[in-house]
Structures are given as structure tokens and as C-alpha cells.
Amino acid sequence: MNKNIITNKPEPASGILKRVDLFAIAIGMVVGSGMVTLIGPAMAYTGYSVWLAYLVAIIMGFFMVFPYIILSGTLRLAGGPYSIVTNLGGISAGGLICYSKLVMPILNSSFALAFGMYAHELLPMFSAKTLSIASVLILFVLNLMGMDIFAKASKIMSGILLVTMVAYVVFGLTQIKQPIFDFSGEKMFTGGIVGFMMAALLLINSANGYYNILWYGKDAKRATKDIPFASLACVPCLLFIYVSLAMVTSGVLPHDEVAGVETILPAASAILPSGIYKLFLLGGPLMAITTTLNGVFNDVRYPITQATVDGWLPKSIAKENRFGMPTLIYIYTLIIVLLPILLDMSIVTITNIFQVITFFMNVTIVYSIAQMSKKYPKAWAKNKFHLSKGALYAFCTVSIIIYTIIFVKGIVSIKPVYAVAAVAVMVCFILLGVYLSKRGGIHVETSVWASSENEEPEGGNQ
């Protein structure tokens, strides 16, 4: 019987990214579409206390992803969650991560919908749905031709986005007119504690993306020192930007004019002069959404291509066109993104479905992280947070509990048919991963390095 093989790539020399570079990339990863699409829907759950809900979402999001940050302070990493899970959790667990990438593009449907809503303000002759579909098709063609124009300008665009949104917040804080600090007010905590937590759990999706910086270990100059710092430095920035953004968006107009609205346009149009308002649309929401939406093609391309190399999927899927782009993978991604739009799903429904399907992947990753003290004991003994094994297990347990709460919230917030379909798909992925790993013949390359000791995990073949 063919054995599965896990091969860890040799550790490369130190990269060139310094602490400030990593921080800029991490901020760009987290400051995106969620902040301009979810405040209104969250406000429908909890009223003027939405800014408090964002505060709670950021804190919960931190504890949810803190195991990833612990990991980045212990090991040097590259290759994404598939690499770390296969290395620490085993072959079949890596299969689940691999197959999860097939359904994760669904979240980008919500970004496309948001793009259509904002673009409709500038191009009212077209419907928001038409603009949503057009945006995805245009990005599909550009990426199919190898023209990832947004990646080349990502740092500049992230900077413009950040400055634009901070300016909106600073300008808007002086124009708050509603009683958003009146904790006994009629429109405060409108849904009680349940509504407040529903709002926080909806917003949490947009408040923790900074942890993805840990996959830049190959390119970092001092990975286990600077990557944790870059991640942690994002938290106070989010507390200012997101909480203040929620204050402004919910506080400049009466409750009923903002609650449930899937854009921040009502507040923006109320506080910004006409010319500045249109510049704000371009430099803020539309830029945030476009850069995030464009990333879906490469986010899916690389892990699925790697899956064909490792043996999880047929190699023919990754066949490239004359521009070096995988046509079938991009077509598949296009279909997954367009389907919820064509089915007229809302941004909130799409977000909840995404939280359901990613639960299985996230729990698998956190469980794998909990194994690193056993797999890399020497590196763990020198982890940058000076944590014990018990503390690692405790933080991983808290993370899994939060992911589970989000999963339950997602299940009860969508139609039963969507919930059943989402869970059924993920269960099939789990079973398929187990079956193929037992059959053998999977050859996985990982990128996990205990650089100070050059320590390898026990084992290697499964």
C-alpha cells in the first residue's frame, strides 16, 4: 500500500520584511469590506449599542485567533493553514483544509453585493445587482489574463483606504446627534442581551483578519519576533477605527434610517459635502471592497493548485492557459461567487453561511496548533509569550468555544435548507479526507520551521 508522505521544506534564509512592513500588511488584511457592510445589519439587532457590540467583537476576535499568534511566536511558518495543519494535525486533517478552500469563495459574494450597492450610488442607471455581477466578471477576466493590477498597488491602496476611513471617523465624531451613550435609552440594546451578542458575532468576521500575517514567515526578517508584534499592534488600531466608525455610522441619523441598511451611505451622505462624498466612495468603501474581492481568485488558486500537486484533486484541474492562469479553477471560483448573488441572498445570510462552513476548518486548525508543544518541544520551551502547555490548551479551548458559539449563531440565523446543505458539504469533505488519507498516495510538502533548533517533528510518514 502506498504510504502518505509529509516532507517539510528546508528553512530559507531570513526574509526582508521588517516589523513596520508586516504591520502594514496585517492592517491591510483586516481593514476591509466588513466595516462598510455589516454595521447597519448589526444595528438592527442591538440599536445604538452597535459600537459596544463592535468593541466586544474585536475583543472576542482577539481571543479567537490568539492561538494563531502564539503559533507565530513559536514557529516560523509559510504555506498557509493547509501546511501547518498537515504538519501538526496529520494528513486527513490537511485534506479537510484543502477541501474547505473549495467553498470559502462564497464570502466574496457579500463583497460583490456591497460593491454593487456602493457603485449604484455613482452609477444609478444600473441596478446594484447588475453592478455586483459586472464587478466579479471584470475581475475574473483580468485575473484570467494574468493582470493582478490590485496586487501591484496594494500598499498604496491600503494606505488611501486607511486615511479615508480615519478622516470619515474624525469628521463624523463631531456630528453625532443621537443618544448612542444613553445606556437606558429606548433604542439602546433593542434586542436585549441576545440581540447584542448576535450583533457582536456578526461583526466578529471583520475584526480578526490580521492573524493571516503569520503565513509571511518565509519573507519576514525576524519572523517569531516581528509577526506576533504586527498582529498585536493591529488590535488597538481596530478598537479606534471600528468602534469610532460604528459610533459615527449609528449616531448621526435617527435609528430607523440606519438600522438594517447594508452600507454606511446614509451616514456618509449626511455628514459629507457632495464632492467629498463621491471621493469618499471611491477612496473608502469601493477601494476596500475591490481589493478584498479581487483577492478571491488567488486565495483559491494557490491552495487548490497545491492540492492537485499533493494528490487531493485531479491534476487536470490546475491546467494553465497561455497567461499561466488556471482556467478551470477560476471558472469554478466565479460560479461559487455568483451563485448566492443570482439566488438573491443577502449579505447577512452569506456571512452566516460562511461562518457555518468555516467552523470545521477553524476548529481543525486550532486543534492542530494545540499539538505544537508536543511536536516541537524545544521551540515551544522558547515561545515568545513564555506560556506553559496548560496555558496553550486553555487559549485553544477558549478559541474553539468562541468558534462554536459563532457556528451555532450561524445555524439558527439561516434557512434550515442552507444550514443542512452547509453542514452536509463539510461532513462530506471530512469523510473524503479520511478516505483518501487511508488509501494512501498523498505527498504533502509543508513549510514549518523551528528555526533556532532546526528541530523536526517526530515521524514524517503516515
PDB file of N, CA and C in Angstrom, residues 233-314:
ATOM      1  N   ALA A 233      -0.286  44.656  17.380  1.00  0.00           N
ATOM      2  CA  ALA A 233      -0.384  46.106  17.167  1.00  0.00           C
ATOM      3  C   ALA A 233      -1.648  46.485  16.410  1.00  0.00           C
ATOM      4  N   CYS A 234      -2.224  45.547  15.688  1.00  0.00           N
ATOM      5  CA  CYS A 234      -3.455  45.837  14.944  1.00  0.00           C
ATOM      6  C   CYS A 234      -4.659  46.030  15.868  1.00  0.00           C
ATOM      7  N   VAL A 235      -4.635  45.385  17.035  1.00  0.00           N
ATOM      8  CA  VAL A 235      -5.817  45.394  17.910  1.00  0.00           C
ATOM      9  C   VAL A 235      -6.192  46.800  18.364  1.00  0.00           C
ATOM     10  N   PRO A 236      -5.269  47.607  18.933  1.00  0.00           N
ATOM     11  CA  PRO A 236      -5.663  48.967  19.320  1.00  0.00           C
ATOM     12  C   PRO A 236      -6.091  49.816  18.127  1.00  0.00           C
ATOM     13  N   CYS A 237      -5.504  49.581  16.955  1.00  0.00           N
ATOM     14  CA  CYS A 237      -5.924  50.321  15.754  1.00  0.00           C
ATOM     15  C   CYS A 237      -7.374  49.994  15.407  1.00  0.00           C
ATOM     16  N   LEU A 238      -7.724  48.723  15.495  1.00  0.00           N
ATOM     17  CA  LEU A 238      -9.098  48.319  15.205  1.00  0.00           C
ATOM     18  C   LEU A 238     -10.066  48.897  16.228  1.00  0.00           C
ATOM     19  N   LEU A 239      -9.655  48.915  17.484  1.00  0.00           N
ATOM     20  CA  LEU A 239     -10.520  49.467  18.525  1.00  0.00           C
ATOM     21  C   LEU A 239     -10.870  50.915  18.219  1.00  0.00           C
ATOM     22  N   PHE A 240      -9.896  51.679  17.742  1.00  0.00           N
ATOM     23  CA  PHE A 240     -10.178  53.073  17.394  1.00  0.00           C
ATOM     24  C   PHE A 240     -11.016  53.178  16.118  1.00  0.00           C
ATOM     25  N   ILE A 241     -10.546  52.535  15.036  1.00  0.00           N
ATOM     26  CA  ILE A 241     -11.195  52.715  13.734  1.00  0.00           C
ATOM     27  C   ILE A 241     -12.604  52.131  13.725  1.00  0.00           C
ATOM     28  N   TYR A 242     -12.757  50.868  14.146  1.00  0.00           N
ATOM     29  CA  TYR A 242     -14.038  50.196  14.020  1.00  0.00           C
ATOM     30  C   TYR A 242     -15.080  50.707  15.014  1.00  0.00           C
ATOM     31  N   VAL A 243     -14.658  50.888  16.267  1.00  0.00           N
ATOM     32  CA  VAL A 243     -15.620  51.376  17.268  1.00  0.00           C
ATOM     33  C   VAL A 243     -16.053  52.792  16.926  1.00  0.00           C
ATOM     34  N   SER A 244     -15.107  53.642  16.532  1.00  0.00           N
ATOM     35  CA  SER A 244     -15.458  55.010  16.150  1.00  0.00           C
ATOM     36  C   SER A 244     -16.315  55.029  14.892  1.00  0.00           C
ATOM     37  N   LEU A 245     -16.000  54.149  13.949  1.00  0.00           N
ATOM     38  CA  LEU A 245     -16.800  54.045  12.728  1.00  0.00           C
ATOM     39  C   LEU A 245     -18.244  53.684  13.053  1.00  0.00           C
ATOM     40  N   ALA A 246     -18.421  52.751  13.973  1.00  0.00           N
ATOM     41  CA  ALA A 246     -19.775  52.366  14.373  1.00  0.00           C
ATOM     42  C   ALA A 246     -20.482  53.510  15.095  1.00  0.00           C
ATOM     43  N   MET A 247     -19.742  54.263  15.899  1.00  0.00           N
ATOM     44  CA  MET A 247     -20.335  55.423  16.573  1.00  0.00           C
ATOM     45  C   MET A 247     -20.861  56.437  15.565  1.00  0.00           C
ATOM     46  N   VAL A 248     -20.029  56.749  14.570  1.00  0.00           N
ATOM     47  CA  VAL A 248     -20.419  57.736  13.566  1.00  0.00           C
ATOM     48  C   VAL A 248     -21.594  57.234  12.737  1.00  0.00           C
ATOM     49  N   THR A 249     -21.482  56.001  12.235  1.00  0.00           N
ATOM     50  CA  THR A 249     -22.496  55.461  11.340  1.00  0.00           C
ATOM     51  C   THR A 249     -23.852  55.349  12.024  1.00  0.00           C
ATOM     52  N   SER A 250     -23.849  55.028  13.313  1.00  0.00           N
ATOM     53  CA  SER A 250     -25.115  54.868  14.032  1.00  0.00           C
ATOM     54  C   SER A 250     -25.580  56.142  14.716  1.00  0.00           C
ATOM     55  N   GLY A 251     -24.688  57.159  14.827  1.00  0.00           N
ATOM     56  CA  GLY A 251     -25.003  58.300  15.674  1.00  0.00           C
ATOM     57  C   GLY A 251     -25.368  59.598  14.991  1.00  0.00           C
ATOM     58  N   VAL A 252     -25.246  59.658  13.662  1.00  0.00           N
ATOM     59  CA  VAL A 252     -25.525  60.940  13.003  1.00  0.00           C
ATOM     60  C   VAL A 252     -26.953  61.040  12.483  1.00  0.00           C
ATOM     61  N   LEU A 253     -27.637  59.910  12.373  1.00  0.00           N
ATOM     62  CA  LEU A 253     -29.016  59.898  11.876  1.00  0.00           C
ATOM     63  C   LEU A 253     -29.906  59.114  12.831  1.00  0.00           C
ATOM     64  N   PRO A 254     -31.227  59.332  12.777  1.00  0.00           N
ATOM     65  CA  PRO A 254     -32.150  58.544  13.608  1.00  0.00           C
ATOM     66  C   PRO A 254     -32.000  57.053  13.353  1.00  0.00           C
ATOM     67  N   HIS A 255     -32.277  56.278  14.361  1.00  0.00           N
ATOM     68  CA  HIS A 255     -32.112  54.824  14.339  1.00  0.00           C
ATOM     69  C   HIS A 255     -32.722  54.181  13.104  1.00  0.00           C
ATOM     70  N   ASP A 256     -33.966  54.511  12.790  1.00  0.00           N
ATOM     71  CA  ASP A 256     -34.690  53.815  11.724  1.00  0.00           C
ATOM     72  C   ASP A 256     -34.146  54.114  10.326  1.00  0.00           C
ATOM     73  N   GLU A 257     -33.317  55.141  10.189  1.00  0.00           N
ATOM     74  CA  GLU A 257     -32.740  55.466   8.892  1.00  0.00           C
ATOM     75  C   GLU A 257     -31.440  54.710   8.638  1.00  0.00           C
ATOM     76  N   VAL A 258     -30.926  54.046   9.652  1.00  0.00           N
ATOM     77  CA  VAL A 258     -29.638  53.365   9.535  1.00  0.00           C
ATOM     78  C   VAL A 258     -29.744  51.867   9.804  1.00  0.00           C
ATOM     79  N   ALA A 259     -30.534  51.476  10.794  1.00  0.00           N
ATOM     80  CA  ALA A 259     -30.626  50.073  11.197  1.00  0.00           C
ATOM     81  C   ALA A 259     -31.064  49.195  10.028  1.00  0.00           C
ATOM     82  N   GLY A 260     -30.294  48.149   9.776  1.00  0.00           N
ATOM     83  CA  GLY A 260     -30.622  47.199   8.722  1.00  0.00           C
ATOM     84  C   GLY A 260     -30.044  47.544   7.363  1.00  0.00           C
ATOM     85  N   VAL A 261     -29.576  48.771   7.174  1.00  0.00           N
ATOM     86  CA  VAL A 261     -29.020  49.190   5.881  1.00  0.00           C
ATOM     87  C   VAL A 261     -27.633  48.577   5.702  1.00  0.00           C
ATOM     88  N   GLU A 262     -27.385  47.949   4.553  1.00  0.00           N
ATOM     89  CA  GLU A 262     -26.152  47.191   4.349  1.00  0.00           C
ATOM     90  C   GLU A 262     -25.011  48.045   3.791  1.00  0.00           C
ATOM     91  N   THR A 263     -25.099  49.360   3.962  1.00  0.00           N
ATOM     92  CA  THR A 263     -23.999  50.254   3.603  1.00  0.00           C
ATOM     93  C   THR A 263     -23.925  51.351   4.668  1.00  0.00           C
ATOM     94  N   ILE A 264     -22.852  52.136   4.624  1.00  0.00           N
ATOM     95  CA  ILE A 264     -22.746  53.291   5.528  1.00  0.00           C
ATOM     96  C   ILE A 264     -23.099  54.581   4.793  1.00  0.00           C
ATOM     97  N   LEU A 265     -23.760  54.441   3.647  1.00  0.00           N
ATOM     98  CA  LEU A 265     -24.079  55.604   2.819  1.00  0.00           C
ATOM     99  C   LEU A 265     -25.004  56.623   3.485  1.00  0.00           C
ATOM    100  N   PRO A 266     -26.049  56.192   4.221  1.00  0.00           N
ATOM    101  CA  PRO A 266     -26.899  57.207   4.853  1.00  0.00           C
ATOM    102  C   PRO A 266     -26.113  58.155   5.748  1.00  0.00           C
ATOM    103  N   ALA A 267     -25.231  57.618   6.574  1.00  0.00           N
ATOM    104  CA  ALA A 267     -24.435  58.464   7.462  1.00  0.00           C
ATOM    105  C   ALA A 267     -23.437  59.295   6.670  1.00  0.00           C
ATOM    106  N   ALA A 268     -22.784  58.673   5.703  1.00  0.00           N
ATOM    107  CA  ALA A 268     -21.773  59.395   4.917  1.00  0.00           C
ATOM    108  C   ALA A 268     -22.382  60.564   4.162  1.00  0.00           C
ATOM    109  N   SER A 269     -23.549  60.357   3.555  1.00  0.00           N
ATOM    110  CA  SER A 269     -24.185  61.436   2.791  1.00  0.00           C
ATOM    111  C   SER A 269     -24.686  62.549   3.699  1.00  0.00           C
ATOM    112  N   ALA A 270     -24.957  62.217   4.956  1.00  0.00           N
ATOM    113  CA  ALA A 270     -25.455  63.222   5.891  1.00  0.00           C
ATOM    114  C   ALA A 270     -24.350  64.127   6.413  1.00  0.00           C
ATOM    115  N   ILE A 271     -23.120  63.646   6.477  1.00  0.00           N
ATOM    116  CA  ILE A 271     -22.063  64.442   7.103  1.00  0.00           C
ATOM    117  C   ILE A 271     -21.035  64.987   6.119  1.00  0.00           C
ATOM    118  N   LEU A 272     -21.029  64.468   4.870  1.00  0.00           N
ATOM    119  CA  LEU A 272     -20.012  64.890   3.906  1.00  0.00           C
ATOM    120  C   LEU A 272     -20.623  65.751   2.802  1.00  0.00           C
ATOM    121  N   PRO A 273     -19.962  66.818   2.405  1.00  0.00           N
ATOM    122  CA  PRO A 273     -20.400  67.609   1.243  1.00  0.00           C
ATOM    123  C   PRO A 273     -20.392  66.742  -0.013  1.00  0.00           C
ATOM    124  N   SER A 274     -21.170  67.119  -1.011  1.00  0.00           N
ATOM    125  CA  SER A 274     -21.380  66.291  -2.200  1.00  0.00           C
ATOM    126  C   SER A 274     -20.080  65.847  -2.863  1.00  0.00           C
ATOM    127  N   GLY A 275     -19.173  66.772  -3.144  1.00  0.00           N
ATOM    128  CA  GLY A 275     -17.927  66.424  -3.826  1.00  0.00           C
ATOM    129  C   GLY A 275     -17.055  65.497  -3.009  1.00  0.00           C
ATOM    130  N   ILE A 276     -16.932  65.793  -1.735  1.00  0.00           N
ATOM    131  CA  ILE A 276     -16.130  64.963  -0.835  1.00  0.00           C
ATOM    132  C   ILE A 276     -16.775  63.586  -0.670  1.00  0.00           C
ATOM    133  N   TYR A 277     -18.096  63.568  -0.666  1.00  0.00           N
ATOM    134  CA  TYR A 277     -18.842  62.313  -0.525  1.00  0.00           C
ATOM    135  C   TYR A 277     -18.474  61.338  -1.641  1.00  0.00           C
ATOM    136  N   LYS A 278     -18.391  61.825  -2.884  1.00  0.00           N
ATOM    137  CA  LYS A 278     -18.066  60.943  -4.003  1.00  0.00           C
ATOM    138  C   LYS A 278     -16.605  60.482  -3.941  1.00  0.00           C
ATOM    139  N   LEU A 279     -15.728  61.377  -3.510  1.00  0.00           N
ATOM    140  CA  LEU A 279     -14.333  60.973  -3.316  1.00  0.00           C
ATOM    141  C   LEU A 279     -14.222  59.925  -2.211  1.00  0.00           C
ATOM    142  N   PHE A 280     -15.034  60.098  -1.182  1.00  0.00           N
ATOM    143  CA  PHE A 280     -15.063  59.129  -0.086  1.00  0.00           C
ATOM    144  C   PHE A 280     -15.497  57.754  -0.595  1.00  0.00           C
ATOM    145  N   LEU A 281     -16.508  57.722  -1.451  1.00  0.00           N
ATOM    146  CA  LEU A 281     -16.979  56.458  -2.013  1.00  0.00           C
ATOM    147  C   LEU A 281     -15.847  55.732  -2.743  1.00  0.00           C
ATOM    148  N   LEU A 282     -15.092  56.477  -3.519  1.00  0.00           N
ATOM    149  CA  LEU A 282     -14.010  55.873  -4.306  1.00  0.00           C
ATOM    150  C   LEU A 282     -12.832  55.458  -3.435  1.00  0.00           C
ATOM    151  N   GLY A 283     -12.411  56.340  -2.529  1.00  0.00           N
ATOM    152  CA  GLY A 283     -11.224  56.067  -1.722  1.00  0.00           C
ATOM    153  C   GLY A 283     -11.483  55.196  -0.518  1.00  0.00           C
ATOM    154  N   GLY A 284     -12.745  55.076  -0.095  1.00  0.00           N
ATOM    155  CA  GLY A 284     -13.082  54.290   1.077  1.00  0.00           C
ATOM    156  C   GLY A 284     -13.762  52.977   0.734  1.00  0.00           C
ATOM    157  N   PRO A 285     -15.111  52.947   0.751  1.00  0.00           N
ATOM    158  CA  PRO A 285     -15.831  51.675   0.552  1.00  0.00           C
ATOM    159  C   PRO A 285     -15.485  50.935  -0.735  1.00  0.00           C
ATOM    160  N   LEU A 286     -15.492  51.625  -1.878  1.00  0.00           N
ATOM    161  CA  LEU A 286     -15.253  50.921  -3.139  1.00  0.00           C
ATOM    162  C   LEU A 286     -13.831  50.366  -3.219  1.00  0.00           C
ATOM    163  N   MET A 287     -12.865  51.107  -2.687  1.00  0.00           N
ATOM    164  CA  MET A 287     -11.490  50.607  -2.694  1.00  0.00           C
ATOM    165  C   MET A 287     -11.346  49.412  -1.748  1.00  0.00           C
ATOM    166  N   ALA A 288     -11.971  49.512  -0.578  1.00  0.00           N
ATOM    167  CA  ALA A 288     -11.920  48.407   0.381  1.00  0.00           C
ATOM    168  C   ALA A 288     -12.505  47.135  -0.209  1.00  0.00           C
ATOM    169  N   ILE A 289     -13.633  47.290  -0.870  1.00  0.00           N
ATOM    170  CA  ILE A 289     -14.335  46.123  -1.409  1.00  0.00           C
ATOM    171  C   ILE A 289     -13.593  45.548  -2.606  1.00  0.00           C
ATOM    172  N   THR A 290     -13.113  46.414  -3.505  1.00  0.00           N
ATOM    173  CA  THR A 290     -12.456  45.939  -4.719  1.00  0.00           C
ATOM    174  C   THR A 290     -11.189  45.151  -4.408  1.00  0.00           C
ATOM    175  N   THR A 291     -10.360  45.676  -3.504  1.00  0.00           N
ATOM    176  CA  THR A 291      -9.118  44.971  -3.170  1.00  0.00           C
ATOM    177  C   THR A 291      -9.411  43.637  -2.491  1.00  0.00           C
ATOM    178  N   THR A 292     -10.427  43.615  -1.637  1.00  0.00           N
ATOM    179  CA  THR A 292     -10.795  42.365  -0.966  1.00  0.00           C
ATOM    180  C   THR A 292     -11.376  41.363  -1.957  1.00  0.00           C
ATOM    181  N   LEU A 293     -12.276  41.843  -2.805  1.00  0.00           N
ATOM    182  CA  LEU A 293     -12.943  40.961  -3.770  1.00  0.00           C
ATOM    183  C   LEU A 293     -11.950  40.382  -4.765  1.00  0.00           C
ATOM    184  N   ASN A 294     -11.002  41.186  -5.210  1.00  0.00           N
ATOM    185  CA  ASN A 294     -10.028  40.713  -6.188  1.00  0.00           C
ATOM    186  C   ASN A 294      -9.178  39.568  -5.639  1.00  0.00           C
ATOM    187  N   GLY A 295      -8.941  39.583  -4.334  1.00  0.00           N
ATOM    188  CA  GLY A 295      -8.075  38.572  -3.741  1.00  0.00           C
ATOM    189  C   GLY A 295      -8.609  37.162  -3.813  1.00  0.00           C
ATOM    190  N   VAL A 296      -9.913  37.001  -4.064  1.00  0.00           N
ATOM    191  CA  VAL A 296     -10.510  35.661  -4.014  1.00  0.00           C
ATOM    192  C   VAL A 296      -9.880  34.721  -5.026  1.00  0.00           C
ATOM    193  N   PHE A 297      -9.528  35.221  -6.206  1.00  0.00           N
ATOM    194  CA  PHE A 297      -9.019  34.324  -7.241  1.00  0.00           C
ATOM    195  C   PHE A 297      -7.680  33.710  -6.851  1.00  0.00           C
ATOM    196  N   ASN A 298      -6.774  34.513  -6.299  1.00  0.00           N
ATOM    197  CA  ASN A 298      -5.500  33.954  -5.850  1.00  0.00           C
ATOM    198  C   ASN A 298      -5.649  33.189  -4.543  1.00  0.00           C
ATOM    199  N   ASP A 299      -6.586  33.630  -3.681  1.00  0.00           N
ATOM    200  CA  ASP A 299      -6.824  32.908  -2.427  1.00  0.00           C
ATOM    201  C   ASP A 299      -7.248  31.474  -2.699  1.00  0.00           C
ATOM    202  N   VAL A 300      -7.950  31.247  -3.795  1.00  0.00           N
ATOM    203  CA  VAL A 300      -8.399  29.903  -4.148  1.00  0.00           C
ATOM    204  C   VAL A 300      -7.383  29.207  -5.049  1.00  0.00           C
ATOM    205  N   ARG A 301      -6.765  29.993  -5.923  1.00  0.00           N
ATOM    206  CA  ARG A 301      -5.847  29.409  -6.914  1.00  0.00           C
ATOM    207  C   ARG A 301      -4.719  28.611  -6.281  1.00  0.00           C
ATOM    208  N   TYR A 302      -4.009  29.236  -5.336  1.00  0.00           N
ATOM    209  CA  TYR A 302      -2.795  28.603  -4.816  1.00  0.00           C
ATOM    210  C   TYR A 302      -3.076  27.341  -3.992  1.00  0.00           C
ATOM    211  N   PRO A 303      -4.026  27.363  -3.043  1.00  0.00           N
ATOM    212  CA  PRO A 303      -4.260  26.127  -2.288  1.00  0.00           C
ATOM    213  C   PRO A 303      -4.830  24.997  -3.129  1.00  0.00           C
ATOM    214  N   ILE A 304      -5.684  25.318  -4.107  1.00  0.00           N
ATOM    215  CA  ILE A 304      -6.245  24.250  -4.935  1.00  0.00           C
ATOM    216  C   ILE A 304      -5.171  23.691  -5.871  1.00  0.00           C
ATOM    217  N   THR A 305      -4.323  24.558  -6.409  1.00  0.00           N
ATOM    218  CA  THR A 305      -3.217  24.084  -7.235  1.00  0.00           C
ATOM    219  C   THR A 305      -2.302  23.162  -6.427  1.00  0.00           C
ATOM    220  N   GLN A 306      -2.015  23.556  -5.181  1.00  0.00           N
ATOM    221  CA  GLN A 306      -1.190  22.720  -4.321  1.00  0.00           C
ATOM    222  C   GLN A 306      -1.874  21.394  -4.038  1.00  0.00           C
ATOM    223  N   ALA A 307      -3.209  21.424  -3.901  1.00  0.00           N
ATOM    224  CA  ALA A 307      -3.963  20.196  -3.640  1.00  0.00           C
ATOM    225  C   ALA A 307      -3.856  19.225  -4.798  1.00  0.00           C
ATOM    226  N   THR A 308      -3.787  19.738  -6.032  1.00  0.00           N
ATOM    227  CA  THR A 308      -3.621  18.844  -7.181  1.00  0.00           C
ATOM    228  C   THR A 308      -2.220  18.236  -7.203  1.00  0.00           C
ATOM    229  N   VAL A 309      -1.231  19.005  -6.776  1.00  0.00           N
ATOM    230  CA  VAL A 309       0.145  18.507  -6.715  1.00  0.00           C
ATOM    231  C   VAL A 309       0.278  17.410  -5.657  1.00  0.00           C
ATOM    232  N   ASP A 310      -0.388  17.624  -4.504  1.00  0.00           N
ATOM    233  CA  ASP A 310      -0.263  16.687  -3.389  1.00  0.00           C
ATOM    234  C   ASP A 310      -1.096  15.421  -3.575  1.00  0.00           C
ATOM    235  N   GLY A 311      -2.098  15.474  -4.465  1.00  0.00           N
ATOM    236  CA  GLY A 311      -2.891  14.274  -4.728  1.00  0.00           C
ATOM    237  C   GLY A 311      -4.315  14.302  -4.234  1.00  0.00           C
ATOM    238  N   TRP A 312      -4.765  15.445  -3.704  1.00  0.00           N
ATOM    239  CA  TRP A 312      -6.135  15.530  -3.207  1.00  0.00           C
ATOM    240  C   TRP A 312      -7.146  15.735  -4.340  1.00  0.00           C
ATOM    241  N   LEU A 313      -6.710  16.345  -5.428  1.00  0.00           N
ATOM    242  CA  LEU A 313      -7.580  16.646  -6.556  1.00  0.00           C
ATOM    243  C   LEU A 313      -6.874  16.260  -7.854  1.00  0.00           C
ATOM    244  N   PRO A 314      -7.642  16.013  -8.938  1.00  0.00           N
ATOM    245  CA  PRO A 314      -7.019  15.670 -10.225  1.00  0.00           C
ATOM    246  C   PRO A 314      -6.111  16.790 -10.729  1.00  0.00           C
TER     247      PRO A 314
END
